[in-house]
């Protein structure tokens, strides 16, 4: 026998002792009544009381549990709020990034638009995406695909849109760069064919001696962090401007509608002294009053008399190029006038050291006399490139004039 069984019997005995049959005598008005309260009945009453007590305890417990559950819910809500706050902070951070990216994109767009306007005289909003692929020469980089697959798919949709825009801008500037490089290559060839050194011209222009027509330089510097083609675009655009504006400035137009060139450029016998002398230009023989025409577009920089030359007109074409027309009998222009190629500026004559009616025509490059023949006898392919350059520079000037 274990002690547990002994304990149970002991409790049973104690409970049984509580519920014993009781007999109660009740005396009312002389009658005695006898009430018997059995142990079984007592046990039933005790059981009911116990059940009621249990029900009450259960209800109390339920309320308590309910309260505990509400606390749990409150904790859950607090947790959700904390998560939302963290996500809001993340979103705010991401918004900052989006704003930053958008600002970069805007800056780049402004640079691209200024390039289109400054160098091509075109309304940037009117540029079709495929326009620059027509440019010949360097087309290797002109078909840079928009690498939308390279865009991180984990990015939020708004950021992906910006990333795609950025890729498109980079692709566009790469195409632009290819087109500009194509023009540079052509201009280099044409400039070299005219006996000029392209690198020397660009160096001279970079040093600020190349004339007044280079519209801008170095604005791409701040965009260097924005993409490799943007950085390269700066130098390419400057080179294109210098070389093409030099081509435009080259005096390849006939200064007079007369065919004969009576004297060549270089050392010859001086017609007055008979001694060897440097002849710094070409002579065109014709009747007095023959119209003298500007050999290239430019600004009239001198009208008057120069010792030995007689009546002289000088036209500054920019890029360090100047033409001089001498021995004139009259002027049809004045200092400061913008002239086009072929526009009349004077009349042929025989003033100064002249033996008869003729035009003495000089071309000076950075002050030094060069043989005009190479410009006047420029080949058709060179003239084609020159005309292309003239159209571009002209459209820029027109766009500027329209504003
Ligand atoms: Zn001469």
mmCIF file of C-alpha atoms and ligand atoms in Angstrom:
data_model
loop_
_atom_site.group_PDB
_atom_site.id
_atom_site.type_symbol
_atom_site.label_atom_id
_atom_site.label_comp_id
_atom_site.label_asym_id
_atom_site.label_seq_id
_atom_site.Cartn_x
_atom_site.Cartn_y
_atom_site.Cartn_z
ATOM 1 C CA UNK A 1 0.000 0.000 0.000
ATOM 2 C CA UNK A 2 1.344 3.339 -1.030
ATOM 3 C CA UNK A 3 1.086 6.437 1.058
ATOM 4 C CA UNK A 4 -0.974 8.082 -1.762
ATOM 5 C CA UNK A 5 -3.818 5.580 -1.383
ATOM 6 C CA UNK A 6 -3.640 5.998 2.349
ATOM 7 C CA UNK A 7 -3.951 9.823 1.900
ATOM 8 C CA UNK A 8 -6.933 9.467 -0.451
ATOM 9 C CA UNK A 9 -8.772 7.223 2.021
ATOM 10 C CA UNK A 10 -7.987 9.696 4.715
ATOM 11 C CA UNK A 11 -9.594 12.571 2.640
ATOM 12 C CA UNK A 12 -12.595 10.426 1.793
ATOM 13 C CA UNK A 13 -13.080 9.730 5.441
ATOM 14 C CA UNK A 14 -12.882 13.456 6.225
ATOM 15 C CA UNK A 15 -15.418 14.357 3.444
ATOM 16 C CA UNK A 16 -17.737 11.542 4.592
ATOM 17 C CA UNK A 17 -17.450 12.926 8.108
ATOM 18 C CA UNK A 18 -18.732 16.301 6.758
ATOM 19 C CA UNK A 19 -21.761 14.731 5.089
ATOM 20 C CA UNK A 20 -23.501 12.656 7.667
ATOM 21 C CA UNK A 21 -27.237 11.975 7.942
ATOM 22 C CA UNK A 22 -28.794 14.609 10.150
ATOM 23 C CA UNK A 23 -32.210 14.449 11.750
ATOM 24 C CA UNK A 24 -33.703 17.776 12.776
ATOM 25 C CA UNK A 25 -36.778 18.148 15.009
ATOM 26 C CA UNK A 26 -38.857 21.261 14.335
ATOM 27 C CA UNK A 27 -41.653 22.155 16.819
ATOM 28 C CA UNK A 28 -44.426 24.447 15.421
ATOM 29 C CA UNK A 29 -47.586 25.319 17.456
ATOM 30 C CA UNK A 30 -47.125 22.328 19.659
ATOM 31 C CA UNK A 31 -46.625 19.908 16.792
ATOM 32 C CA UNK A 32 -43.257 18.369 16.410
ATOM 33 C CA UNK A 33 -42.078 17.720 12.929
ATOM 34 C CA UNK A 34 -39.205 15.625 11.966
ATOM 35 C CA UNK A 35 -36.842 16.683 9.122
ATOM 36 C CA UNK A 36 -34.265 14.341 7.812
ATOM 37 C CA UNK A 37 -31.267 15.765 5.829
ATOM 38 C CA UNK A 38 -29.508 12.878 4.243
ATOM 39 C CA UNK A 39 -25.774 12.839 3.487
ATOM 40 C CA UNK A 40 -26.558 12.243 -0.224
ATOM 41 C CA UNK A 41 -28.717 15.383 -0.352
ATOM 42 C CA UNK A 42 -26.034 17.383 1.403
ATOM 43 C CA UNK A 43 -23.518 16.126 -1.124
ATOM 44 C CA UNK A 44 -25.790 17.206 -4.018
ATOM 45 C CA UNK A 45 -26.185 20.691 -2.603
ATOM 46 C CA UNK A 46 -22.441 20.926 -2.087
ATOM 47 C CA UNK A 47 -21.894 19.750 -5.663
ATOM 48 C CA UNK A 48 -24.288 22.407 -7.054
ATOM 49 C CA UNK A 49 -22.566 25.096 -4.954
ATOM 50 C CA UNK A 50 -19.257 23.864 -6.188
ATOM 51 C CA UNK A 51 -20.432 24.005 -9.804
ATOM 52 C CA UNK A 52 -21.768 27.540 -9.347
ATOM 53 C CA UNK A 53 -18.443 28.518 -7.788
ATOM 54 C CA UNK A 54 -16.629 26.890 -10.687
ATOM 55 C CA UNK A 55 -18.809 28.735 -13.219
ATOM 56 C CA UNK A 56 -18.066 32.033 -11.524
ATOM 57 C CA UNK A 57 -14.353 31.249 -11.419
ATOM 58 C CA UNK A 58 -14.516 30.310 -15.111
ATOM 59 C CA UNK A 59 -16.222 33.536 -16.020
ATOM 60 C CA UNK A 60 -13.678 35.519 -14.050
ATOM 61 C CA UNK A 61 -10.896 33.626 -15.762
ATOM 62 C CA UNK A 62 -12.457 34.315 -19.168
ATOM 63 C CA UNK A 63 -12.506 38.043 -18.443
ATOM 64 C CA UNK A 64 -8.906 37.867 -17.324
ATOM 65 C CA UNK A 65 -7.886 35.903 -20.447
ATOM 66 C CA UNK A 66 -9.785 38.368 -22.593
ATOM 67 C CA UNK A 67 -7.829 41.177 -20.993
ATOM 68 C CA UNK A 68 -4.589 39.313 -21.619
ATOM 69 C CA UNK A 69 -5.553 38.790 -25.292
ATOM 70 C CA UNK A 70 -6.253 42.514 -25.718
ATOM 71 C CA UNK A 71 -2.790 43.243 -24.370
ATOM 72 C CA UNK A 72 -1.380 40.864 -26.949
ATOM 73 C CA UNK A 73 -3.320 42.614 -29.658
ATOM 74 C CA UNK A 74 -2.058 45.948 -28.449
ATOM 75 C CA UNK A 75 1.486 44.627 -28.678
ATOM 76 C CA UNK A 76 0.791 43.416 -32.200
ATOM 77 C CA UNK A 77 -0.535 46.837 -33.214
ATOM 78 C CA UNK A 78 2.514 48.520 -31.688
ATOM 79 C CA UNK A 79 4.715 46.128 -33.628
ATOM 80 C CA UNK A 80 2.889 46.976 -36.849
ATOM 81 C CA UNK A 81 3.275 50.678 -36.143
ATOM 82 C CA UNK A 82 7.001 50.273 -35.590
ATOM 83 C CA UNK A 83 7.292 48.380 -38.873
ATOM 84 C CA UNK A 84 5.338 51.099 -40.681
ATOM 85 C CA UNK A 85 7.600 53.785 -39.208
ATOM 86 C CA UNK A 86 10.699 51.903 -40.342
ATOM 87 C CA UNK A 87 9.219 51.457 -43.794
ATOM 88 C CA UNK A 88 8.343 55.153 -43.905
ATOM 89 C CA UNK A 89 11.949 56.011 -43.062
ATOM 90 C CA UNK A 90 13.071 53.656 -45.810
ATOM 91 C CA UNK A 91 10.655 55.233 -48.260
ATOM 92 C CA UNK A 92 11.839 58.714 -47.278
ATOM 93 C CA UNK A 93 15.422 57.628 -47.900
ATOM 94 C CA UNK A 94 14.422 56.118 -51.214
ATOM 95 C CA UNK A 95 12.550 59.306 -52.089
ATOM 96 C CA UNK A 96 15.750 61.257 -51.444
ATOM 97 C CA UNK A 97 17.562 58.912 -53.807
ATOM 98 C CA UNK A 98 14.876 59.333 -56.434
ATOM 99 C CA UNK A 99 15.030 63.116 -56.048
ATOM 100 C CA UNK A 100 18.825 62.975 -56.369
ATOM 101 C CA UNK A 101 18.650 60.810 -59.480
ATOM 102 C CA UNK A 102 15.971 63.043 -60.951
ATOM 103 C CA UNK A 103 18.173 66.106 -60.319
ATOM 104 C CA UNK A 104 21.086 64.392 -62.107
ATOM 105 C CA UNK A 105 18.846 63.529 -65.009
ATOM 106 C CA UNK A 106 17.603 67.086 -65.229
ATOM 107 C CA UNK A 107 21.145 68.446 -65.239
ATOM 108 C CA UNK A 108 22.146 66.053 -67.985
ATOM 109 C CA UNK A 109 19.059 66.849 -70.006
ATOM 110 C CA UNK A 110 19.878 70.560 -69.734
ATOM 111 C CA UNK A 111 23.415 69.863 -70.972
ATOM 112 C CA UNK A 112 22.155 67.818 -73.903
ATOM 113 C CA UNK A 113 19.673 70.522 -74.806
ATOM 114 C CA UNK A 114 22.334 73.209 -74.617
ATOM 115 C CA UNK A 115 24.578 71.106 -76.884
ATOM 116 C CA UNK A 116 21.773 70.687 -79.395
ATOM 117 C CA UNK A 117 21.061 74.378 -79.295
ATOM 118 C CA UNK A 118 24.617 75.763 -79.108
ATOM 119 C CA UNK A 119 26.241 73.428 -81.592
ATOM 120 C CA UNK A 120 23.430 72.459 -83.905
ATOM 121 C CA UNK A 121 20.932 75.295 -83.570
ATOM 122 C CA UNK A 122 18.116 72.825 -83.117
ATOM 123 C CA UNK A 123 15.145 72.733 -80.828
ATOM 124 C CA UNK A 124 16.059 69.855 -78.446
ATOM 125 C CA UNK A 125 12.436 68.767 -78.138
ATOM 126 C CA UNK A 126 12.392 68.132 -81.894
ATOM 127 C CA UNK A 127 15.346 65.710 -81.925
ATOM 128 C CA UNK A 128 14.267 62.228 -82.977
ATOM 129 C CA UNK A 129 16.156 59.453 -81.206
ATOM 130 C CA UNK A 130 17.507 58.038 -84.478
ATOM 131 C CA UNK A 131 18.626 61.346 -85.985
ATOM 132 C CA UNK A 132 22.311 61.042 -85.204
ATOM 133 C CA UNK A 133 22.730 57.500 -86.497
ATOM 134 C CA UNK A 134 22.749 58.893 -90.029
ATOM 135 C CA UNK A 135 26.127 60.451 -89.325
ATOM 136 C CA UNK A 136 28.850 58.569 -91.099
ATOM 137 C CA UNK A 137 32.296 57.666 -89.974
ATOM 138 C CA UNK A 138 32.193 56.691 -86.324
ATOM 139 C CA UNK A 139 29.025 54.673 -86.245
ATOM 140 C CA UNK A 140 30.571 51.991 -84.065
ATOM 141 C CA UNK A 141 29.192 53.506 -80.867
ATOM 142 C CA UNK A 142 26.130 54.992 -82.514
ATOM 143 C CA UNK A 143 23.887 52.021 -81.878
ATOM 144 C CA UNK A 144 24.423 51.699 -78.136
ATOM 145 C CA UNK A 145 21.370 49.738 -77.019
ATOM 146 C CA UNK A 146 19.279 50.904 -74.134
ATOM 147 C CA UNK A 147 20.231 48.306 -71.599
ATOM 148 C CA UNK A 148 16.905 48.035 -69.836
ATOM 149 C CA UNK A 149 17.812 44.500 -68.821
ATOM 150 C CA UNK A 150 20.726 45.927 -66.883
ATOM 151 C CA UNK A 151 18.352 47.860 -64.697
ATOM 152 C CA UNK A 152 18.078 46.348 -61.248
ATOM 153 C CA UNK A 153 14.690 44.590 -61.062
ATOM 154 C CA UNK A 154 14.767 44.991 -57.265
ATOM 155 C CA UNK A 155 14.405 48.747 -57.637
ATOM 156 C CA UNK A 156 10.999 50.232 -56.910
ATOM 157 C CA UNK A 157 9.042 50.899 -60.148
ATOM 158 C CA UNK A 158 9.574 54.686 -59.961
ATOM 159 C CA UNK A 159 13.324 54.226 -59.618
ATOM 160 C CA UNK A 160 13.331 51.819 -62.563
ATOM 161 C CA UNK A 161 11.680 54.502 -64.697
ATOM 162 C CA UNK A 162 14.438 56.951 -63.760
ATOM 163 C CA UNK A 163 17.127 54.362 -64.403
ATOM 164 C CA UNK A 164 15.693 53.706 -67.861
ATOM 165 C CA UNK A 165 15.695 57.445 -68.554
ATOM 166 C CA UNK A 166 19.303 57.658 -67.460
ATOM 167 C CA UNK A 167 20.233 54.789 -69.775
ATOM 168 C CA UNK A 168 18.435 56.502 -72.651
ATOM 169 C CA UNK A 169 20.250 59.773 -71.997
ATOM 170 C CA UNK A 170 23.586 57.995 -71.912
ATOM 171 C CA UNK A 171 22.729 56.195 -75.165
ATOM 172 C CA UNK A 172 21.664 59.479 -76.746
ATOM 173 C CA UNK A 173 24.832 61.287 -75.716
ATOM 174 C CA UNK A 174 26.878 58.342 -77.032
ATOM 175 C CA UNK A 175 25.129 58.663 -80.396
ATOM 176 C CA UNK A 176 25.690 62.418 -80.315
ATOM 177 C CA UNK A 177 29.365 61.825 -79.542
ATOM 178 C CA UNK A 178 29.643 59.439 -82.501
ATOM 179 C CA UNK A 179 28.045 62.013 -84.800
ATOM 180 C CA UNK A 180 30.309 64.797 -83.541
ATOM 181 C CA UNK A 181 33.390 62.590 -83.959
ATOM 182 C CA UNK A 182 32.289 61.807 -87.503
ATOM 183 C CA UNK A 183 32.141 65.516 -88.284
ATOM 184 C CA UNK A 184 35.510 66.095 -86.593
ATOM 185 C CA UNK A 185 37.181 63.426 -88.755
ATOM 186 C CA UNK A 186 35.783 64.982 -91.935
ATOM 187 C CA UNK A 187 36.750 68.495 -90.862
ATOM 188 C CA UNK A 188 40.286 67.347 -89.967
ATOM 189 C CA UNK A 189 40.739 65.856 -93.422
ATOM 190 C CA UNK A 190 39.387 68.978 -95.155
ATOM 191 C CA UNK A 191 41.463 71.343 -93.010
ATOM 192 C CA UNK A 192 44.607 69.297 -93.685
ATOM 193 C CA UNK A 193 43.835 69.316 -97.423
ATOM 194 C CA UNK A 194 43.887 73.129 -97.240
ATOM 195 C CA UNK A 195 47.422 72.966 -95.861
ATOM 196 C CA UNK A 196 46.413 73.805 -92.310
ATOM 197 C CA UNK A 197 47.338 71.838 -89.189
ATOM 198 C CA UNK A 198 44.172 70.738 -87.326
ATOM 199 C CA UNK A 199 45.951 70.173 -84.005
ATOM 200 C CA UNK A 200 47.663 73.568 -84.165
ATOM 201 C CA UNK A 201 44.318 75.253 -84.883
ATOM 202 C CA UNK A 202 42.671 73.558 -81.875
ATOM 203 C CA UNK A 203 45.627 74.363 -79.607
ATOM 204 C CA UNK A 204 45.578 77.962 -80.755
ATOM 205 C CA UNK A 205 41.821 78.219 -80.145
ATOM 206 C CA UNK A 206 42.137 76.607 -76.709
ATOM 207 C CA UNK A 207 44.718 79.261 -75.818
ATOM 208 C CA UNK A 208 42.129 81.905 -76.678
ATOM 209 C CA UNK A 209 43.812 83.054 -79.892
ATOM 210 C CA UNK A 210 41.494 81.336 -82.307
ATOM 211 C CA UNK A 211 38.999 84.111 -82.811
ATOM 212 C CA UNK A 212 35.749 85.114 -81.240
ATOM 213 C CA UNK A 213 33.382 82.445 -82.479
ATOM 214 C CA UNK A 214 33.823 79.527 -80.092
ATOM 215 C CA UNK A 215 30.562 79.642 -78.202
ATOM 216 C CA UNK A 216 31.436 77.707 -75.076
ATOM 217 C CA UNK A 217 33.795 75.298 -73.469
ATOM 218 C CA UNK A 218 34.040 73.266 -70.291
ATOM 219 C CA UNK A 219 30.398 73.140 -69.314
ATOM 220 C CA UNK A 220 30.545 69.378 -69.617
ATOM 221 C CA UNK A 221 33.069 69.242 -66.793
ATOM 222 C CA UNK A 222 30.481 68.995 -64.073
ATOM 223 C CA UNK A 223 28.683 66.268 -65.959
ATOM 224 C CA UNK A 224 31.724 64.010 -66.019
ATOM 225 C CA UNK A 225 30.406 61.986 -63.123
ATOM 226 C CA UNK A 226 27.183 61.439 -65.031
ATOM 227 C CA UNK A 227 28.545 59.225 -67.801
ATOM 228 C CA UNK A 228 31.611 58.543 -69.937
ATOM 229 C CA UNK A 229 30.164 59.878 -73.194
ATOM 230 C CA UNK A 230 29.323 63.189 -71.525
ATOM 231 C CA UNK A 231 32.942 63.669 -70.532
ATOM 232 C CA UNK A 232 34.180 62.884 -74.058
ATOM 233 C CA UNK A 233 31.519 65.074 -75.646
ATOM 234 C CA UNK A 234 33.088 68.261 -74.288
ATOM 235 C CA UNK A 235 36.413 67.881 -76.078
ATOM 236 C CA UNK A 236 34.831 66.527 -79.266
ATOM 237 C CA UNK A 237 32.415 69.465 -79.504
ATOM 238 C CA UNK A 238 35.207 71.989 -79.025
ATOM 239 C CA UNK A 239 37.325 70.342 -81.718
ATOM 240 C CA UNK A 240 34.347 70.248 -84.082
ATOM 241 C CA UNK A 241 33.636 73.933 -83.486
ATOM 242 C CA UNK A 242 37.254 75.042 -84.075
ATOM 243 C CA UNK A 243 37.755 72.976 -87.228
ATOM 244 C CA UNK A 244 34.374 73.624 -88.810
ATOM 245 C CA UNK A 245 34.453 77.350 -88.082
ATOM 246 C CA UNK A 246 37.937 77.417 -89.592
ATOM 247 C CA UNK A 247 36.548 75.728 -92.693
ATOM 248 C CA UNK A 248 33.751 78.307 -92.863
ATOM 249 C CA UNK A 249 36.316 81.096 -92.435
ATOM 250 C CA UNK A 250 38.557 79.752 -95.172
ATOM 251 C CA UNK A 251 38.480 82.267 -98.100
ATOM 252 C CA UNK A 252 37.685 79.953 -100.977
ATOM 253 C CA UNK A 253 35.460 82.359 -102.885
ATOM 254 C CA UNK A 254 36.782 84.224 -105.881
ATOM 255 C CA UNK A 255 37.571 87.840 -104.817
ATOM 256 C CA UNK A 256 36.774 89.085 -108.346
ATOM 257 C CA UNK A 257 34.989 87.576 -111.323
ATOM 258 C CA UNK A 258 38.071 87.665 -113.463
ATOM 259 C CA UNK A 259 39.974 84.586 -114.491
ATOM 260 C CA UNK A 260 43.569 85.619 -114.878
ATOM 261 C CA UNK A 261 45.978 85.579 -112.011
ATOM 262 C CA UNK A 262 48.856 87.669 -113.263
ATOM 263 C CA UNK A 263 51.251 87.066 -110.420
ATOM 264 C CA UNK A 264 51.910 84.211 -108.059
ATOM 265 C CA UNK A 265 52.571 84.065 -104.350
ATOM 266 C CA UNK A 266 56.187 84.056 -103.074
ATOM 267 C CA UNK A 267 59.513 85.531 -104.162
ATOM 268 C CA UNK A 268 59.482 87.317 -107.511
ATOM 269 C CA UNK A 269 61.166 90.229 -109.229
ATOM 270 C CA UNK A 270 59.770 93.502 -107.889
ATOM 271 C CA UNK A 271 58.115 95.338 -110.818
ATOM 272 C CA UNK A 272 59.414 98.696 -109.478
ATOM 273 C CA UNK A 273 62.973 97.948 -108.266
ATOM 274 C CA UNK A 274 63.700 94.798 -110.255
ATOM 275 C CA UNK A 275 65.095 93.215 -107.082
ATOM 276 C CA UNK A 276 63.836 89.963 -105.576
ATOM 277 C CA UNK A 277 60.908 90.592 -103.221
ATOM 278 C CA UNK A 278 58.316 88.641 -101.327
ATOM 279 C CA UNK A 279 54.886 88.834 -102.938
ATOM 280 C CA UNK A 280 52.453 88.126 -100.080
ATOM 281 C CA UNK A 281 49.350 87.612 -102.228
ATOM 282 C CA UNK A 282 47.834 86.902 -105.621
ATOM 283 C CA UNK A 283 47.108 89.499 -108.306
ATOM 284 C CA UNK A 284 43.903 89.548 -110.365
ATOM 285 C CA UNK A 285 43.924 91.697 -113.480
ATOM 286 C CA UNK A 286 40.733 93.395 -114.644
ATOM 287 C CA UNK A 287 39.154 96.705 -115.625
ATOM 288 C CA UNK A 288 38.832 99.543 -113.110
ATOM 289 C CA UNK A 289 35.551 99.326 -111.212
ATOM 290 C CA UNK A 290 35.333 95.502 -111.381
ATOM 291 C CA UNK A 291 33.381 94.427 -108.279
ATOM 292 C CA UNK A 292 35.602 93.105 -105.465
ATOM 293 C CA UNK A 293 33.895 90.347 -103.465
ATOM 294 C CA UNK A 294 34.417 89.023 -99.939
ATOM 295 C CA UNK A 295 36.093 85.596 -100.259
ATOM 296 C CA UNK A 296 34.364 84.261 -97.137
ATOM 297 C CA UNK A 297 31.805 85.467 -94.594
ATOM 298 C CA UNK A 298 33.190 87.798 -91.945
ATOM 299 C CA UNK A 299 33.288 91.253 -90.459
ATOM 300 C CA UNK A 300 34.869 94.217 -92.273
ATOM 301 C CA UNK A 301 37.748 95.211 -89.983
ATOM 302 C CA UNK A 302 39.544 97.875 -92.065
ATOM 303 C CA UNK A 303 38.570 100.343 -94.801
ATOM 304 C CA UNK A 304 41.151 102.962 -95.780
ATOM 305 C CA UNK A 305 44.651 103.584 -97.099
ATOM 306 C CA UNK A 306 47.768 101.542 -96.284
ATOM 307 C CA UNK A 307 51.268 102.440 -97.396
ATOM 308 C CA UNK A 308 52.111 100.703 -100.702
ATOM 309 C CA UNK A 309 48.685 99.007 -100.832
ATOM 310 C CA UNK A 310 46.706 102.129 -101.647
ATOM 311 C CA UNK A 311 43.021 101.770 -100.859
ATOM 312 C CA UNK A 312 42.497 98.636 -98.781
ATOM 313 C CA UNK A 313 39.604 96.638 -97.348
ATOM 314 C CA UNK A 314 40.266 93.929 -94.744
ATOM 315 C CA UNK A 315 37.743 91.296 -93.653
ATOM 316 C CA UNK A 316 38.136 89.324 -90.420
ATOM 317 C CA UNK A 317 36.711 85.805 -90.851
ATOM 318 C CA UNK A 318 37.420 84.641 -87.331
ATOM 319 C CA UNK A 319 39.674 81.720 -86.330
ATOM 320 C CA UNK A 320 42.665 84.005 -86.983
ATOM 321 C CA UNK A 321 41.880 84.269 -90.696
ATOM 322 C CA UNK A 322 41.911 87.657 -92.419
ATOM 323 C CA UNK A 323 41.689 88.671 -96.090
ATOM 324 C CA UNK A 324 43.134 91.882 -97.553
ATOM 325 C CA UNK A 325 42.002 93.501 -100.817
ATOM 326 C CA UNK A 326 44.341 96.211 -102.169
ATOM 327 C CA UNK A 327 44.859 98.883 -104.889
ATOM 328 C CA UNK A 328 41.096 99.585 -104.847
ATOM 329 C CA UNK A 329 39.460 102.473 -106.675
ATOM 330 C CA UNK A 330 36.486 102.639 -104.296
ATOM 331 C CA UNK A 331 34.733 101.094 -101.269
ATOM 332 C CA UNK A 332 31.183 99.744 -101.064
ATOM 333 C CA UNK A 333 31.314 98.777 -97.370
ATOM 334 C CA UNK A 334 32.400 100.201 -94.036
ATOM 335 C CA UNK A 335 34.142 98.941 -90.900
ATOM 336 C CA UNK A 336 31.971 96.677 -88.736
ATOM 337 C CA UNK A 337 29.753 95.419 -91.547
ATOM 338 C CA UNK A 338 29.002 91.683 -91.515
ATOM 339 C CA UNK A 339 29.488 90.402 -95.047
ATOM 340 C CA UNK A 340 28.637 87.108 -96.702
ATOM 341 C CA UNK A 341 30.855 85.229 -99.153
ATOM 342 C CA UNK A 342 30.577 86.820 -102.599
ATOM 343 C CA UNK A 343 29.193 90.108 -101.299
ATOM 344 C CA UNK A 344 30.706 93.190 -102.982
ATOM 345 C CA UNK A 345 32.952 95.227 -100.701
ATOM 346 C CA UNK A 346 34.929 97.420 -103.141
ATOM 347 C CA UNK A 347 35.877 98.286 -106.736
ATOM 348 C CA UNK A 348 39.056 97.317 -108.567
ATOM 349 C CA UNK A 349 41.626 100.062 -109.125
ATOM 350 C CA UNK A 350 45.313 100.930 -109.283
ATOM 351 C CA UNK A 351 46.023 102.935 -106.107
ATOM 352 C CA UNK A 352 49.286 102.550 -104.161
ATOM 353 C CA UNK A 353 52.293 100.803 -105.694
ATOM 354 C CA UNK A 354 50.484 99.524 -108.761
ATOM 355 C CA UNK A 355 51.430 99.364 -112.409
ATOM 356 C CA UNK A 356 47.847 98.999 -113.668
ATOM 357 C CA UNK A 357 44.321 98.127 -112.671
ATOM 358 C CA UNK A 358 44.386 94.921 -110.627
ATOM 359 C CA UNK A 359 43.414 93.405 -107.280
ATOM 360 C CA UNK A 360 46.102 92.385 -104.826
ATOM 361 C CA UNK A 361 44.547 89.671 -102.678
ATOM 362 C CA UNK A 362 46.143 88.454 -99.422
ATOM 363 C CA UNK A 363 45.147 85.820 -96.883
ATOM 364 C CA UNK A 364 46.637 86.071 -93.407
ATOM 365 C CA UNK A 365 46.536 83.304 -90.840
ATOM 366 C CA UNK A 366 47.252 84.667 -87.338
ATOM 367 C CA UNK A 367 48.969 87.654 -88.995
ATOM 368 C CA UNK A 368 51.147 85.632 -91.332
ATOM 369 C CA UNK A 369 50.631 85.738 -95.105
ATOM 370 C CA UNK A 370 49.792 82.339 -96.589
ATOM 371 C CA UNK A 371 49.290 81.349 -100.216
ATOM 372 C CA UNK A 372 45.602 82.028 -101.087
ATOM 373 C CA UNK A 373 45.803 79.570 -103.965
ATOM 374 C CA UNK A 374 45.181 76.508 -101.779
ATOM 375 C CA UNK A 375 41.932 78.042 -100.535
ATOM 376 C CA UNK A 376 40.781 79.308 -103.933
ATOM 377 C CA UNK A 377 41.559 75.966 -105.530
ATOM 378 C CA UNK A 378 39.970 73.850 -102.798
ATOM 379 C CA UNK A 379 38.729 70.524 -104.130
ATOM 380 C CA UNK A 380 35.028 69.713 -104.352
ATOM 381 C CA UNK A 381 35.125 67.237 -101.451
ATOM 382 C CA UNK A 382 36.674 69.883 -99.211
ATOM 383 C CA UNK A 383 34.102 72.440 -100.335
ATOM 384 C CA UNK A 384 31.379 69.922 -99.539
ATOM 385 C CA UNK A 385 32.583 69.568 -95.955
ATOM 386 C CA UNK A 386 32.954 73.345 -95.778
ATOM 387 C CA UNK A 387 29.380 73.799 -96.970
ATOM 388 C CA UNK A 388 28.135 71.295 -94.408
ATOM 389 C CA UNK A 389 29.989 73.210 -91.689
ATOM 390 C CA UNK A 390 28.603 76.509 -92.988
ATOM 391 C CA UNK A 391 25.071 75.140 -92.762
ATOM 392 C CA UNK A 392 25.539 73.979 -89.175
ATOM 393 C CA UNK A 393 27.217 77.193 -88.005
ATOM 394 C CA UNK A 394 24.613 79.172 -89.939
ATOM 395 C CA UNK A 395 21.733 77.334 -88.261
ATOM 396 C CA UNK A 396 23.267 78.049 -84.862
ATOM 397 C CA UNK A 397 23.510 81.748 -85.740
ATOM 398 C CA UNK A 398 19.943 81.689 -87.060
ATOM 399 C CA UNK A 399 18.665 80.002 -83.902
ATOM 400 C CA UNK A 400 20.474 82.630 -81.840
ATOM 401 C CA UNK A 401 19.104 85.427 -83.983
ATOM 402 C CA UNK A 402 15.575 84.057 -83.661
ATOM 403 C CA UNK A 403 15.735 84.440 -79.908
HETATM 404 ZN ZN1 LIG B 1 50.096 91.909 -105.621
#
